CSV table of C-alpha atoms in Angstrom, one decimal:
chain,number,residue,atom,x,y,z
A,1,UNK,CA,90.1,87.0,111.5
A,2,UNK,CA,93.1,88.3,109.8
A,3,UNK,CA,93.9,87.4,106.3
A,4,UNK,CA,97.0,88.4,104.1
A,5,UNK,CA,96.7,89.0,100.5
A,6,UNK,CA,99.6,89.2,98.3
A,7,UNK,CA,100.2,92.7,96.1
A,8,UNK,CA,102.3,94.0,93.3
A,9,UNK,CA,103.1,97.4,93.0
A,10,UNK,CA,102.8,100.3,90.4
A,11,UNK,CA,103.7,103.8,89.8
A,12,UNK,CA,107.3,104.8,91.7
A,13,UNK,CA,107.3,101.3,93.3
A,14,UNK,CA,106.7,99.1,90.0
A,15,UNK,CA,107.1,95.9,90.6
A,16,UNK,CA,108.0,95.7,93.9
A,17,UNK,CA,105.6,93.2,95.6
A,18,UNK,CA,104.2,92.7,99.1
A,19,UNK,CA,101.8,92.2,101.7
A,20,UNK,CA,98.2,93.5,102.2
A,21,UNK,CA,96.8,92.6,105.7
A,22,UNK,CA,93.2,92.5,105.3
A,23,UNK,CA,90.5,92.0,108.7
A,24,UNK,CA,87.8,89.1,107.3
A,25,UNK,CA,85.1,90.4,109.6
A,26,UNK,CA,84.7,93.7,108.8
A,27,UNK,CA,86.0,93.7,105.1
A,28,UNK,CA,88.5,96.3,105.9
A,29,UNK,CA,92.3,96.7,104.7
A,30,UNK,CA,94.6,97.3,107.4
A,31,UNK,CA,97.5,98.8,105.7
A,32,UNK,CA,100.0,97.7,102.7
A,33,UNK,CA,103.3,96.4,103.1
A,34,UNK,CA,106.8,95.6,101.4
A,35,UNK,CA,108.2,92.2,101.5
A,36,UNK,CA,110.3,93.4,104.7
A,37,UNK,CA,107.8,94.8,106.5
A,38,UNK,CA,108.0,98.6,105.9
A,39,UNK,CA,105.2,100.8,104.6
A,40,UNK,CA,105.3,102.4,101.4
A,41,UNK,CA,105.2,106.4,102.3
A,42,UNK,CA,103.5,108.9,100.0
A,43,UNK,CA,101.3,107.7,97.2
A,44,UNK,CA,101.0,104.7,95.6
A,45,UNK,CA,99.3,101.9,93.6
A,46,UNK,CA,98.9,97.7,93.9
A,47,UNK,CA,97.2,95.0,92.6
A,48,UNK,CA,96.4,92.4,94.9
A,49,UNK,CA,98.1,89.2,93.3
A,50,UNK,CA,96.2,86.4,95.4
A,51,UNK,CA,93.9,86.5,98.7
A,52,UNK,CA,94.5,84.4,101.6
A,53,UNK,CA,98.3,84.1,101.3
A,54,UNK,CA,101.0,83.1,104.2
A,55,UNK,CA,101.5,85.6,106.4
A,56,UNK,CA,105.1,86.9,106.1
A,57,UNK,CA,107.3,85.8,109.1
A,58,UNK,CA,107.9,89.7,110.6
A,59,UNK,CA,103.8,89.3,111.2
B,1,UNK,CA,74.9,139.4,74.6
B,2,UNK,CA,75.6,136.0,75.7
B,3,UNK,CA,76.4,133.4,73.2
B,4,UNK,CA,73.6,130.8,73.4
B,5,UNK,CA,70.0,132.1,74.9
B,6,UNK,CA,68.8,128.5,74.8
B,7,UNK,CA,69.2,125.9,77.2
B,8,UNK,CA,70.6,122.6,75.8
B,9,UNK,CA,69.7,118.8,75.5
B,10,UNK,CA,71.0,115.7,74.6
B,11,UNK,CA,70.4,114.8,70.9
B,12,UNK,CA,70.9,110.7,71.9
B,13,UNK,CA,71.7,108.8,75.2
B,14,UNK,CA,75.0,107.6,75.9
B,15,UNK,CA,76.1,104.8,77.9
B,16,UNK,CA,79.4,103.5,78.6
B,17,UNK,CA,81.6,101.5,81.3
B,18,UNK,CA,85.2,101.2,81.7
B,19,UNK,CA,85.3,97.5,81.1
B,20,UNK,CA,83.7,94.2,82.4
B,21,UNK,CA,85.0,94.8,86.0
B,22,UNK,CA,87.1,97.4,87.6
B,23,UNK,CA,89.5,96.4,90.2
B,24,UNK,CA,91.0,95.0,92.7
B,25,UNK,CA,94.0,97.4,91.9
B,26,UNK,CA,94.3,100.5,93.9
B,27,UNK,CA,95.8,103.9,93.8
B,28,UNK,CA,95.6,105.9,97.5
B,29,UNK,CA,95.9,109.3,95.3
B,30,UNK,CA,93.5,112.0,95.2
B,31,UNK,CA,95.3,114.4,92.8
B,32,UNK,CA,94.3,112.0,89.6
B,33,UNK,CA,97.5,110.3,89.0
B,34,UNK,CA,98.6,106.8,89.5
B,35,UNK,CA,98.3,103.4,87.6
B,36,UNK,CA,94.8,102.4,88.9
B,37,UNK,CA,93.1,105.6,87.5
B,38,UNK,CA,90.2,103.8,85.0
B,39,UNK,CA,88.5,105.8,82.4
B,40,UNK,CA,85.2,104.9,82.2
B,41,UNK,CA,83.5,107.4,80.2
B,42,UNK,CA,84.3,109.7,77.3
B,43,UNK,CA,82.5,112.8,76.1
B,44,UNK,CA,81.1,113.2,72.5
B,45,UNK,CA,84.4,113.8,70.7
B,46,UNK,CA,82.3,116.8,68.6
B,47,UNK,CA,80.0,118.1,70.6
B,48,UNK,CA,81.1,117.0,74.3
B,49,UNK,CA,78.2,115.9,76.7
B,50,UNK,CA,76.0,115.6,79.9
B,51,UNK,CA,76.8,112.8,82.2
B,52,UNK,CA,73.9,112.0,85.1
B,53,UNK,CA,75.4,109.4,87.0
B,54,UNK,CA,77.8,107.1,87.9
B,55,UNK,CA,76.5,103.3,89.0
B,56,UNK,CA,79.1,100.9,90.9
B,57,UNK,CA,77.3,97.2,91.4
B,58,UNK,CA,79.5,94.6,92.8
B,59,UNK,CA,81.0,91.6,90.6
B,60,UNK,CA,82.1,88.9,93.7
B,61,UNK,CA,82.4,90.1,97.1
B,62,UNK,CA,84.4,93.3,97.2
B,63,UNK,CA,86.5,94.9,100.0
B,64,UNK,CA,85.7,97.9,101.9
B,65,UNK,CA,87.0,100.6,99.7
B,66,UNK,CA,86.3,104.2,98.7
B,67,UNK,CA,85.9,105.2,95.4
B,68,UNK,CA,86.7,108.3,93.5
B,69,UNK,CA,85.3,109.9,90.4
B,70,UNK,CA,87.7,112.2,88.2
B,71,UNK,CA,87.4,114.2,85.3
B,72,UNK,CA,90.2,114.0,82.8
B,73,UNK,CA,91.1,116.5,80.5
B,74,UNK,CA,92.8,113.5,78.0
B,75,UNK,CA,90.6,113.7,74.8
B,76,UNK,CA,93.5,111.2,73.2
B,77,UNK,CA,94.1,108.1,74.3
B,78,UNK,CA,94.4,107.1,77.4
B,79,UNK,CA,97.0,104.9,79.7
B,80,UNK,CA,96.4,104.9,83.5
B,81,UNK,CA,99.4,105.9,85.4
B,82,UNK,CA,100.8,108.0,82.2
B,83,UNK,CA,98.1,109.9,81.0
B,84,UNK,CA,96.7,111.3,84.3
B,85,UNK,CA,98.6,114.0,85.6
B,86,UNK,CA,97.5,116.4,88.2
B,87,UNK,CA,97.2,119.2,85.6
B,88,UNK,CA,95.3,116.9,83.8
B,89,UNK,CA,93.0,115.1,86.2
B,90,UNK,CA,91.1,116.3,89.0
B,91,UNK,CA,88.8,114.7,92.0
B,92,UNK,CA,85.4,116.0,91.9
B,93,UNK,CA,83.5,112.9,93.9
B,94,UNK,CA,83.8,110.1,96.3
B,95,UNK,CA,81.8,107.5,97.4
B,96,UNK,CA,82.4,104.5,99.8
B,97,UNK,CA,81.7,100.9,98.5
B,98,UNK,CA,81.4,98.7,101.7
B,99,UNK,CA,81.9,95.0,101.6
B,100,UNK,CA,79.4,93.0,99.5
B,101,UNK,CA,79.2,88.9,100.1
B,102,UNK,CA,78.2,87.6,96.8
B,103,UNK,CA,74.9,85.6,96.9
B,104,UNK,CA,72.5,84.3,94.7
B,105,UNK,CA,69.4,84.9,96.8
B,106,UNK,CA,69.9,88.4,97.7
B,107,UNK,CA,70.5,91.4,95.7
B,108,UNK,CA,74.2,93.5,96.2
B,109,UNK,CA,73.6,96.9,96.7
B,110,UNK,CA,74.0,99.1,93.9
B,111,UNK,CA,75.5,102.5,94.6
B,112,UNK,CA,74.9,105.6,92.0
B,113,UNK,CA,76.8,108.9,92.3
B,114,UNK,CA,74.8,112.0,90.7
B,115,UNK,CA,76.8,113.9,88.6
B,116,UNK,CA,74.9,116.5,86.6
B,117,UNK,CA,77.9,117.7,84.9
B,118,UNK,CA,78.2,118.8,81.4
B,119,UNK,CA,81.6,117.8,79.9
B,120,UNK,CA,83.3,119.7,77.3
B,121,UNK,CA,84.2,117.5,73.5
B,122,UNK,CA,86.4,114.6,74.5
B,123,UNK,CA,87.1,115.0,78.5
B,124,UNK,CA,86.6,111.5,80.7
B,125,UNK,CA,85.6,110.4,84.0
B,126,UNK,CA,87.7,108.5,85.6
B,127,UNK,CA,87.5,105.7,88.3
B,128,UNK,CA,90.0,104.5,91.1
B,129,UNK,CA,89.9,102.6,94.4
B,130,UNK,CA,91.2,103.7,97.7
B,131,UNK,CA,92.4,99.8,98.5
B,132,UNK,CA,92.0,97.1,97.0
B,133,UNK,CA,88.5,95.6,96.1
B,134,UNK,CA,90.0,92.1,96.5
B,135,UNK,CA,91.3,88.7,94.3
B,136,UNK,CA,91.4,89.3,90.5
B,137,UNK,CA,87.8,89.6,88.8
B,138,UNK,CA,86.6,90.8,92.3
B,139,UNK,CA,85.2,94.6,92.2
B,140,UNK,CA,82.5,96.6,90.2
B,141,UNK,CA,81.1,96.9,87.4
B,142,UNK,CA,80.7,100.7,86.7
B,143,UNK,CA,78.8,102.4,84.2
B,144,UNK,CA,77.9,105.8,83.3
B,145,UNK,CA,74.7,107.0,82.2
B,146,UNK,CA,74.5,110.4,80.0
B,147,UNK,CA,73.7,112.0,76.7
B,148,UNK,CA,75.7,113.3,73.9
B,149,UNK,CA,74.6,116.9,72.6
């Protein structure tokens, strides 16, 4: 089961926020995302704000 | 002729963590920088010190992540995501910190890191995550044990 979490960012991308996209079964992330659907390249940091959001509508 | 013939001990054990619980935020570096960079340990401001270990246990039911041990340089104080610096901060272990399901009948794994590194006056080590470890208060309690000579 997929879930999406909800993130923040830090560092060059402060306070930008997004999506995680987290797999329930195995309790790995799948990847980080912006609000419009593109990856962040290079380094980076995030909080994740809340678990178990909606997923964003370009999922 | 060398300067010191004689091997050296801790005079007193020293103990510390970076903090109740360390996460869920996240920094994918590896060259010591970023905002999720945790000090968790500091060295004998005199007389530096010998660190052992490193001991993540789970607080909640953490995320798949990696975790990666630094040693800092920063003998003042220290802000993550302005102190660390790659000049500053460098990557000397991982470990990987699978997911734990919080339970009150069985025991989380705990997961301990050997060190075995004598660190001059004031230097850290430093704790990040690869991902995140999950919702807020979600992630590990880490504590390091050494001595202070």
């Amino acid at each position: 089961m997929i879930s999406w979490w909800s993130v923040v960012f830090h560092d060059q991308f402060e306070g930008q926020t997004g999506y995680l996209k987290y797999d329930v079964d195995s309790g790995m992330s799948l990847g980080v995302f912006f609000e419009d659907g593109t990856q962040p390249s290079g380094e980076y940091s995030y909080t994740t704000i809340e678990t178990d959001v909606l997923p964003p509508e370009w999922a | 002729m060398p300067a010191n013939m004689n091997p050296i001990f801790s005079k007193v054990g020293d103990i510390q963590s970076g903090g109740a619980i360390l996460g869920p935020t996240a920094t994918t570096a590896q060259d010591g920088t970023g905002a999720g960079v945790a000090s968790v340990y500091q060295a004998d401001a005199t007389n530096g010190g010998f660190v052992k270990a490193i001991r993540f246990q789970s607080a909640g039911s953490p995320a798949t992540t990696v975790a990666r041990v630094f040693i800092s340089s920063v003998t003042g104080t220290f802000t993550p995501g302005t102190s660390n610096a790659v000049t500053n901060t460098w990557l000397v272990a991982e470990i990987t910190l699978l997911t734990t399901t919080l339970s009150q009948t069985a025991a989380a794994p705990t997961y301990e890191l050997p060190l075995n590194l004598p660190l001059p006056p004031g230097y850290r080590i430093c704790v990040s995550f690869g991902t995140s470890t999950g919702a807020a208060g979600t992630g590990y309690v880490v504590t390091v044990f050494g001595g202070k000579y």
